[in-house]
Amino acid sequence: MKPREIVPDVLAVGAQDFDRRLFDALIPLPDGTSYNAYLVRGRDKTALIDTVEPAMLHVLQARLKEVTRVDYLISNHTEQDHSGSIPWVLERYPGVQLLSSELAKPMLIGHLGLDPARIRTVADGERLDLGGKTLRFITTPWVHWPETMSTYLEEDKVLFSCDWFGSHIASTDLFVDGADSIMAEAKRYYAEIMMPFRKIVQKNLEKIRDLDIRMIAPSHGPIHRDPGSIIRAYRDWTDDAPHNTVVIPWVTMHGSTALLVERLVGALSERGITVFPFNLATADIGQLAMSLVDAATLIVASPTVHVGPHPMALYAVVLANALRPKVRFASIVGSYGWAGKMADVVKASMPNLKVELLPPVICKGLPKPSDMEAVDQLAEAVAAKHREIGLL
Ligand code: FEO
C-alpha cells in the first residue's frame, strides 16, 4: 500500500500487523496492532516521526522507496516497536539527524547501539521549522516509558502522540470511524500500559489542555479526528473516582470456589453493583485489565493449591498489583481442602494497591449455608463501602 496523506504534506508510512497476537509476551492482541510512522514534508526539510517494529521493516522500506531525503528522524518513544527500525533509517539516509528527548538518548544508545553523535536532544517546548511546517516537542513522560515525548505540528494542529491515545488495532482505515468504534480498544490499551502511571497521565492531560488539537495521530491504531472524545475518555479513566463496579478474577478446581463466586455475583448485582467476573481458566487478560480501570472493588477468588493460591489467581493478583488500578476496596473468597495460607499469600501479593481489605470468606470443602451467608455479608459490606464513597 502506498503512503497516505493525513493532512497536506503529512503522510502515514507505518505498517499494519494483522497477524500479531501477543505483545511483550504478555498482552493479547485480538485485533493485531499497527506501528504508525509519519512523514512531514516542509518547504525546506523533511522529518520522519517514529519508525516500525523491525519485523515490519519491509513495509516502511517500501513506503519510503521514493523518498530520497529525510533530514530529521524524531523518536517520540524508545520502545522497539517504534524505534527498532531507526538503525535502518540512519543507514538509508546518512545525513539524517535523530532527535529525541534528553532521557531517550541513553536509552536509544542502550537498546539499539546507536552512535551518540547521530542523536541531538530536544528540550520541552523546542520548535523545529521545516519550512511552513513547524514541529513543537512536548515532553509527556510515562506514556508509556519515562522518556516519552509528543510532537505537535503547529500549522495543521496535529498531535503525534506515539503510544498515548493509541489502540492495538490493525486496520485498513486510516481514521477512527466514530469515537464509539475505538473506545473499547483504546481503553484496553490504556489499561495494559498506562494505568500504572495514572497520576502522571493526569498531569500530561493538563499540559495539553490548552493546545489547539485538530487531530491526534498515535503510533498504534487509527487517527483521531475527534480528539475531544479520546481526551475526555482519558480524563475519565485517570480520574480518581472509581465506578460502582466489582471485578472478580476467579478460578476453581472442584467447584467450591465457583459456588462462592456464583453466590457473590448474584448478591452484589442484587445490591445494584455491576460485576465483572473473569474465569481465569479462559479469561482474556486484556479484558480483565480493562475492567480494572474503573472498578471500586477487587475480589480475588481462588481454591488452595497445596498451601497457597491457585497459580492462575496469583497471576491475576500480580498483574493487578503491577497495573495499580484505582480500586479502593478488596477482598478474597475461596476454599481449601485441609489447611492453607491462600488468603495471606494473596494479601501479601498486592502491596501496590491502596485498598481497604474487607473480611475474606474462606470455606473448607464444599460451601455450607453459613459460608453462603458469609458471602452475602461480604456483598453487603462492599455495598456499604460503595455507598460511603457515593457510588450507590
Ligand atoms: Fe508502542 Fe511503549 O511502545
Short mmCIF file of C-alpha atoms and ligand atoms in Angstrom, two decimals:
data_model
loop_
_atom_site.label_atom_id
_atom_site.label_comp_id
_atom_site.label_asym_id
_atom_site.label_seq_id
_atom_site.Cartn_x
_atom_site.Cartn_y
_atom_site.Cartn_z
CA MET A 1 0.00 0.00 0.00
CA LYS A 2 1.25 3.49 -0.84
CA PRO A 3 1.76 6.20 1.79
CA ARG A 4 -1.48 8.02 2.51
CA GLU A 5 -1.90 11.69 3.28
CA ILE A 6 -3.48 12.56 6.63
CA VAL A 7 -3.24 16.33 6.09
CA PRO A 8 -1.44 18.10 3.23
CA ASP A 9 2.21 17.01 3.12
CA VAL A 10 1.92 14.67 6.06
CA LEU A 11 1.96 11.00 5.10
CA ALA A 12 1.25 7.82 7.03
CA VAL A 13 4.14 5.48 6.23
CA GLY A 14 3.83 2.87 9.01
CA ALA A 15 2.71 -0.74 8.98
CA GLN A 16 -0.36 -2.77 9.91
CA ASP A 17 0.38 -6.06 11.67
CA PHE A 18 -2.81 -8.08 11.28
CA ASP A 19 -1.29 -11.36 12.47
CA ARG A 20 0.37 -10.42 15.73
CA ARG A 21 -1.43 -11.93 18.69
CA LEU A 22 0.77 -11.11 21.68
CA PHE A 23 2.77 -8.09 22.77
CA ASP A 24 5.62 -8.22 25.28
CA ALA A 25 4.84 -11.97 25.56
CA LEU A 26 2.02 -10.76 27.82
CA ILE A 27 -0.63 -8.59 26.20
CA PRO A 28 -3.24 -10.30 24.00
CA LEU A 29 -3.80 -8.59 20.64
CA PRO A 30 -7.17 -9.88 19.43
CA ASP A 31 -7.19 -7.32 16.60
CA GLY A 32 -3.48 -7.27 15.78
CA THR A 33 -1.74 -3.92 16.01
CA SER A 34 -0.09 -1.24 13.93
CA TYR A 35 3.16 0.69 14.09
CA ASN A 36 2.35 4.11 12.69
CA ALA A 37 5.10 6.37 11.40
CA TYR A 38 4.56 9.75 9.76
CA LEU A 39 6.48 11.72 7.19
CA VAL A 40 6.16 15.51 7.47
CA ARG A 41 7.28 17.49 4.44
CA GLY A 42 8.10 21.15 4.85
CA ARG A 43 9.26 23.50 2.10
CA ASP A 44 12.88 23.05 3.14
CA LYS A 45 13.18 19.96 5.28
CA THR A 46 11.53 16.60 5.78
CA ALA A 47 11.03 14.80 9.08
CA LEU A 48 10.08 11.22 9.82
CA ILE A 49 8.26 10.70 13.12
CA ASP A 50 8.96 7.26 14.63
CA THR A 51 9.60 4.02 12.75
CA VAL A 52 8.15 0.49 12.94
CA GLU A 53 8.70 -2.86 14.64
CA PRO A 54 11.70 -4.46 12.87
CA ALA A 55 9.56 -7.43 11.78
CA MET A 56 7.58 -4.98 9.60
CA LEU A 57 10.55 -3.01 8.32
CA HIS A 58 9.87 -4.14 4.77
CA VAL A 59 6.64 -2.08 4.81
CA LEU A 60 8.44 1.07 5.93
CA GLN A 61 11.12 0.44 3.32
CA ALA A 62 8.51 0.14 0.59
CA ARG A 63 6.73 3.30 1.70
CA LEU A 64 9.92 5.31 1.79
CA LYS A 65 11.18 3.94 -1.50
CA GLU A 66 10.54 7.16 -3.41
CA VAL A 67 11.69 9.37 -0.52
CA THR A 68 15.25 10.29 -1.32
CA ARG A 69 15.92 12.66 1.56
CA VAL A 70 14.94 12.75 5.21
CA ASP A 71 16.55 15.48 7.31
CA TYR A 72 15.23 14.63 10.75
CA LEU A 73 14.13 11.41 12.39
CA ILE A 74 12.09 12.08 15.51
CA SER A 75 11.93 9.37 18.15
CA ASN A 76 8.96 10.03 20.39
CA HIS A 77 9.47 6.78 22.30
CA THR A 78 12.33 4.32 22.63
CA GLU A 79 10.40 1.06 22.84
CA GLN A 80 11.44 -1.11 19.94
CA ASP A 81 8.04 -1.29 18.25
CA HIS A 82 8.67 2.36 17.33
CA SER A 83 12.43 2.67 17.47
CA GLY A 84 13.52 -0.75 16.23
CA SER A 85 13.92 0.35 12.62
CA ILE A 86 15.88 3.51 13.42
CA PRO A 87 19.23 1.84 12.53
CA TRP A 88 17.94 1.19 9.01
CA VAL A 89 16.72 4.80 8.63
CA LEU A 90 20.12 6.13 9.78
CA GLU A 91 21.84 3.93 7.23
CA ARG A 92 19.46 4.73 4.37
CA TYR A 93 19.69 8.49 5.00
CA PRO A 94 23.30 9.21 6.06
CA GLY A 95 22.55 12.91 6.59
CA VAL A 96 19.53 12.41 8.84
CA GLN A 97 19.71 13.75 12.37
CA LEU A 98 17.98 11.75 15.07
CA LEU A 99 16.05 13.93 17.55
CA SER A 100 14.89 12.67 20.91
CA SER A 101 14.20 13.81 24.43
CA GLU A 102 17.17 14.01 26.76
CA LEU A 103 16.08 10.94 28.68
CA ALA A 104 15.66 8.98 25.46
CA LYS A 105 19.21 9.45 24.21
CA PRO A 106 20.95 6.95 26.52
CA MET A 107 18.04 4.56 26.06
CA LEU A 108 18.35 4.70 22.27
CA ILE A 109 22.08 4.05 22.60
CA GLY A 110 21.49 1.24 25.09
CA HIS A 111 18.71 -0.53 23.22
CA LEU A 112 19.87 -0.04 19.65
CA GLY A 113 23.62 0.51 19.92
CA LEU A 114 23.37 3.85 18.10
CA ASP A 115 26.25 6.25 17.60
CA PRO A 116 25.69 9.10 20.12
CA ALA A 117 26.94 11.59 17.53
CA ARG A 118 23.84 10.93 15.39
CA ILE A 119 21.47 11.97 18.19
CA ARG A 120 20.52 15.53 19.12
CA THR A 121 18.31 16.01 22.16
CA VAL A 122 15.45 18.48 22.09
CA ALA A 123 14.02 20.41 25.01
CA ASP A 124 10.42 20.57 26.15
CA GLY A 125 8.71 23.24 24.04
CA GLU A 126 11.51 23.45 21.47
CA ARG A 127 10.43 24.13 17.89
CA LEU A 128 11.76 22.80 14.60
CA ASP A 129 10.96 24.75 11.44
CA LEU A 130 10.74 22.58 8.32
CA GLY A 131 9.52 25.47 6.17
CA GLY A 132 5.80 26.03 6.53
CA LYS A 133 5.59 23.09 8.90
CA THR A 134 6.66 23.73 12.48
CA LEU A 135 7.11 20.87 14.90
CA ARG A 136 6.97 21.50 18.63
CA PHE A 137 8.29 18.90 21.05
CA ILE A 138 6.32 18.33 24.24
CA THR A 139 7.74 16.06 26.89
CA THR A 140 4.99 13.74 28.10
CA PRO A 141 6.68 11.32 30.50
CA TRP A 142 5.41 7.82 31.22
CA VAL A 143 3.17 7.43 28.20
CA HIS A 144 4.48 4.88 28.23
CA TRP A 145 8.15 4.99 29.34
CA PRO A 146 9.88 7.80 31.25
CA GLU A 147 11.47 9.31 28.16
CA THR A 148 8.35 9.69 26.03
CA MET A 149 7.52 12.90 24.23
CA SER A 150 4.81 14.01 21.83
CA THR A 151 5.32 16.10 18.72
CA TYR A 152 2.84 18.81 17.73
CA LEU A 153 2.54 20.11 14.18
CA GLU A 154 1.53 23.71 14.72
CA GLU A 155 0.14 24.70 11.29
CA ASP A 156 -2.11 21.63 10.98
CA LYS A 157 -2.75 21.20 14.71
CA VAL A 158 -1.83 17.52 14.67
CA LEU A 159 -0.51 15.87 17.84
CA PHE A 160 1.75 12.88 17.16
CA SER A 161 1.37 11.12 20.48
CA CYS A 162 3.04 7.74 19.94
CA ASP A 163 1.61 5.25 22.50
CA TRP A 164 -0.59 7.84 24.17
CA PHE A 165 -4.19 7.76 22.84
CA GLY A 166 -3.31 4.66 20.82
CA SER A 167 -5.00 1.31 20.49
CA HIS A 168 -3.82 -2.10 19.41
CA ILE A 169 -5.73 -2.43 16.16
CA ALA A 170 -4.62 -3.35 12.68
CA SER A 171 -6.95 -1.70 10.20
CA THR A 172 -7.02 -0.51 6.64
CA ASP A 173 -8.92 2.55 7.87
CA LEU A 174 -6.63 5.48 8.47
CA PHE A 175 -9.07 7.33 10.72
CA VAL A 176 -11.32 6.40 13.63
CA ASP A 177 -14.82 5.85 12.28
CA GLY A 178 -16.87 7.35 15.13
CA ALA A 179 -15.44 7.52 18.65
CA ASP A 180 -17.57 4.59 19.90
CA SER A 181 -15.91 2.23 17.46
CA ILE A 182 -12.50 2.66 19.05
CA MET A 183 -13.18 3.30 22.73
CA ALA A 184 -13.05 -0.30 23.98
CA GLU A 185 -9.73 -0.94 22.29
CA ALA A 186 -8.32 2.40 23.41
CA LYS A 187 -9.38 1.64 26.99
CA ARG A 188 -7.84 -1.82 26.82
CA TYR A 189 -4.62 -0.23 25.61
CA TYR A 190 -4.65 2.40 28.36
CA ALA A 191 -5.28 -0.32 30.95
CA GLU A 192 -2.45 -2.51 29.80
CA ILE A 193 0.35 0.02 29.61
CA MET A 194 -0.62 3.39 31.07
CA MET A 195 -2.80 2.69 34.07
CA PRO A 196 0.25 2.25 36.36
CA PHE A 197 1.17 5.87 35.60
CA ARG A 198 -2.33 7.27 36.01
CA LYS A 199 -1.31 10.28 38.09
CA ILE A 200 1.37 11.33 35.61
CA VAL A 201 -1.02 10.84 32.72
CA GLN A 202 -3.36 13.27 34.53
CA LYS A 203 -0.54 15.82 34.54
CA ASN A 204 0.15 15.25 30.85
CA LEU A 205 -3.53 15.84 30.12
CA GLU A 206 -3.29 19.14 31.98
CA LYS A 207 -0.20 20.01 29.98
CA ILE A 208 -2.04 19.71 26.66
CA ARG A 209 -5.31 21.21 27.94
CA ASP A 210 -4.85 24.49 26.07
CA LEU A 211 -3.27 23.02 22.99
CA ASP A 212 -5.45 23.51 19.92
CA ILE A 213 -5.62 19.93 18.61
CA ARG A 214 -7.45 19.09 15.42
CA MET A 215 -6.17 15.57 15.08
CA ILE A 216 -4.33 13.05 17.25
CA ALA A 217 -2.11 10.72 15.27
CA PRO A 218 -0.91 7.94 17.61
CA SER A 219 1.60 5.26 16.71
CA HIS A 220 -0.84 2.40 17.29
CA GLY A 221 -4.32 2.26 15.80
CA PRO A 222 -6.29 4.73 13.73
CA ILE A 223 -6.03 8.52 13.85
CA HIS A 224 -8.48 10.56 15.93
CA ARG A 225 -10.22 13.34 14.01
CA ASP A 226 -12.42 13.95 17.04
CA PRO A 227 -9.66 14.41 19.65
CA GLY A 228 -12.14 15.64 22.27
CA SER A 229 -13.69 12.17 22.63
CA ILE A 230 -10.48 10.32 23.37
CA ILE A 231 -9.19 13.10 25.63
CA ARG A 232 -12.45 13.04 27.61
CA ALA A 233 -12.19 9.27 27.91
CA TYR A 234 -8.64 9.59 29.23
CA ARG A 235 -9.84 12.14 31.78
CA ASP A 236 -12.45 9.66 32.99
CA TRP A 237 -10.05 6.69 33.08
CA THR A 238 -7.41 8.64 35.00
CA ASP A 239 -9.89 10.34 37.33
CA ASP A 240 -9.55 9.43 40.99
CA ALA A 241 -13.22 8.47 41.36
CA PRO A 242 -13.98 4.80 40.59
CA HIS A 243 -17.25 3.48 39.19
CA ASN A 244 -19.78 1.30 41.00
CA THR A 245 -18.20 -1.93 39.78
CA VAL A 246 -16.56 -5.02 41.24
CA VAL A 247 -14.03 -7.18 39.38
CA ILE A 248 -13.77 -10.83 40.38
CA PRO A 249 -10.90 -12.81 38.84
CA TRP A 250 -11.63 -16.39 39.84
CA VAL A 251 -10.56 -19.95 39.27
CA THR A 252 -11.95 -23.22 40.55
CA MET A 253 -10.69 -26.80 40.72
CA HIS A 254 -13.55 -28.91 42.01
CA GLY A 255 -16.36 -26.36 42.05
CA SER A 256 -16.35 -24.99 45.62
CA THR A 257 -14.88 -21.61 44.71
CA ALA A 258 -17.19 -21.43 41.69
CA LEU A 259 -20.21 -21.81 44.00
CA LEU A 260 -18.96 -18.96 46.20
CA VAL A 261 -18.41 -16.76 43.15
CA GLU A 262 -21.85 -17.53 41.74
CA ARG A 263 -23.43 -16.50 45.03
CA LEU A 264 -21.27 -13.40 45.27
CA VAL A 265 -22.04 -12.22 41.73
CA GLY A 266 -25.78 -12.56 42.47
CA ALA A 267 -25.56 -10.88 45.88
CA LEU A 268 -23.60 -7.92 44.54
CA SER A 269 -25.80 -7.38 41.49
CA GLU A 270 -28.94 -7.60 43.69
CA ARG A 271 -27.47 -4.66 45.58
CA GLY A 272 -27.15 -2.56 42.43
CA ILE A 273 -23.47 -3.16 41.74
CA THR A 274 -22.11 -4.04 38.30
CA VAL A 275 -19.92 -7.14 38.48
CA PHE A 276 -17.26 -8.34 36.06
CA PRO A 277 -16.35 -11.95 36.87
CA PHE A 278 -13.43 -13.49 34.95
CA ASN A 279 -12.91 -17.23 34.93
CA LEU A 280 -9.13 -17.23 34.73
CA ALA A 281 -9.06 -20.61 33.01
CA THR A 282 -10.35 -18.91 29.86
CA ALA A 283 -10.29 -15.16 30.52
CA ASP A 284 -8.84 -12.56 28.19
CA ILE A 285 -6.31 -10.82 30.42
CA GLY A 286 -6.77 -7.62 28.40
CA GLN A 287 -10.47 -7.52 29.33
CA LEU A 288 -9.60 -8.10 32.96
CA ALA A 289 -7.18 -5.17 32.82
CA MET A 290 -9.80 -3.02 31.10
CA SER A 291 -12.37 -3.75 33.82
CA LEU A 292 -9.88 -2.74 36.48
CA VAL A 293 -9.65 0.79 35.01
CA ASP A 294 -12.86 1.93 36.73
CA ALA A 295 -13.52 -0.69 39.42
CA ALA A 296 -14.06 0.37 43.01
CA THR A 297 -13.53 -3.16 44.36
CA LEU A 298 -11.41 -6.18 43.51
CA ILE A 299 -12.33 -9.59 44.91
CA VAL A 300 -9.96 -12.46 44.18
CA ALA A 301 -11.44 -15.95 44.29
CA SER A 302 -9.20 -18.99 44.48
CA PRO A 303 -9.04 -22.54 45.73
CA THR A 304 -5.99 -23.64 47.69
CA VAL A 305 -3.24 -25.49 45.83
CA HIS A 306 -1.02 -27.16 48.40
CA VAL A 307 -0.89 -24.25 50.87
CA GLY A 308 -1.19 -21.24 48.58
CA PRO A 309 -3.46 -19.71 45.92
CA HIS A 310 -4.05 -21.33 42.57
CA PRO A 311 -1.23 -20.04 40.28
CA MET A 312 -3.79 -18.53 37.91
CA ALA A 313 -5.29 -16.49 40.73
CA LEU A 314 -1.84 -15.40 41.81
CA TYR A 315 -1.10 -14.37 38.22
CA ALA A 316 -4.19 -12.13 38.23
CA VAL A 317 -3.19 -10.60 41.57
CA VAL A 318 0.38 -9.93 40.43
CA LEU A 319 -0.98 -8.37 37.24
CA ALA A 320 -3.43 -6.15 39.15
CA ASN A 321 -0.67 -5.15 41.54
CA ALA A 322 1.55 -4.16 38.60
CA LEU A 323 -1.23 -2.22 36.83
CA ARG A 324 -2.07 -0.23 40.01
CA PRO A 325 -5.76 0.40 39.29
CA LYS A 326 -7.66 2.95 41.38
CA VAL A 327 -9.56 0.25 43.33
CA ARG A 328 -10.46 1.32 46.85
CA PHE A 329 -11.57 -1.98 48.40
CA ALA A 330 -10.51 -5.61 48.10
CA SER A 331 -11.37 -9.00 49.46
CA ILE A 332 -10.71 -12.68 48.94
CA VAL A 333 -13.01 -15.65 48.70
CA GLY A 334 -12.07 -19.28 48.24
CA SER A 335 -11.78 -22.73 49.60
CA TYR A 336 -9.32 -25.24 50.96
CA GLY A 337 -9.19 -28.98 51.48
CA TRP A 338 -7.33 -29.37 54.74
CA ALA A 339 -5.29 -26.23 55.55
CA GLY A 340 -3.54 -23.36 53.88
CA LYS A 341 -2.50 -19.76 53.70
CA MET A 342 -4.16 -18.85 50.42
CA ALA A 343 -5.68 -15.58 51.66
CA ASP A 344 -2.44 -14.49 53.34
CA VAL A 345 -0.43 -15.04 50.17
CA VAL A 346 -2.99 -13.14 48.04
CA LYS A 347 -2.97 -10.24 50.51
CA ALA A 348 0.81 -10.08 50.56
CA SER A 349 0.95 -10.08 46.75
CA MET A 350 -0.79 -6.75 46.21
CA PRO A 351 1.25 -4.17 48.13
CA ASN A 352 0.80 -1.53 45.39
CA LEU A 353 -2.97 -1.47 45.79
CA LYS A 354 -4.00 1.12 48.34
CA VAL A 355 -7.13 -0.72 49.36
CA GLU A 356 -9.19 -1.29 52.44
CA LEU A 357 -9.39 -5.05 52.87
CA LEU A 358 -12.87 -6.38 53.62
CA PRO A 359 -13.14 -9.65 55.61
CA PRO A 360 -12.36 -12.64 53.36
CA VAL A 361 -14.69 -15.63 53.06
CA ILE A 362 -12.76 -18.90 53.03
CA CYS A 363 -14.58 -22.22 53.32
CA LYS A 364 -13.45 -25.77 53.99
CA GLY A 365 -14.51 -28.07 51.17
CA LEU A 366 -17.97 -27.57 49.72
CA PRO A 367 -19.58 -24.27 50.84
CA LYS A 368 -22.15 -24.70 53.58
CA PRO A 369 -25.16 -22.45 54.23
CA SER A 370 -23.11 -20.49 56.75
CA ASP A 371 -20.43 -19.87 54.08
CA MET A 372 -23.08 -18.60 51.68
CA GLU A 373 -24.38 -16.27 54.38
CA ALA A 374 -20.82 -15.01 54.85
CA VAL A 375 -20.69 -14.30 51.11
CA ASP A 376 -23.93 -12.31 51.41
CA GLN A 377 -22.39 -10.36 54.28
CA LEU A 378 -19.33 -9.62 52.15
CA ALA A 379 -21.60 -8.33 49.38
CA GLU A 380 -23.37 -6.13 51.93
CA ALA A 381 -20.02 -4.84 53.20
CA VAL A 382 -18.99 -3.97 49.63
CA ALA A 383 -22.32 -2.20 49.03
CA ALA A 384 -21.89 -0.23 52.28
CA LYS A 385 -18.42 0.88 51.19
CA HIS A 386 -19.69 1.90 47.74
CA ARG A 387 -22.45 3.87 49.46
CA GLU A 388 -19.91 5.51 51.74
CA ILE A 389 -17.99 6.94 48.78
CA GLY A 390 -21.12 7.97 46.92
CA LEU A 391 -21.31 5.24 44.28
CA LEU A 392 -24.65 3.85 45.41
FE1 FEO B 1 4.14 1.06 21.45
FE2 FEO B 1 5.56 1.59 24.51
O1 FEO B 1 5.50 1.10 22.71
#
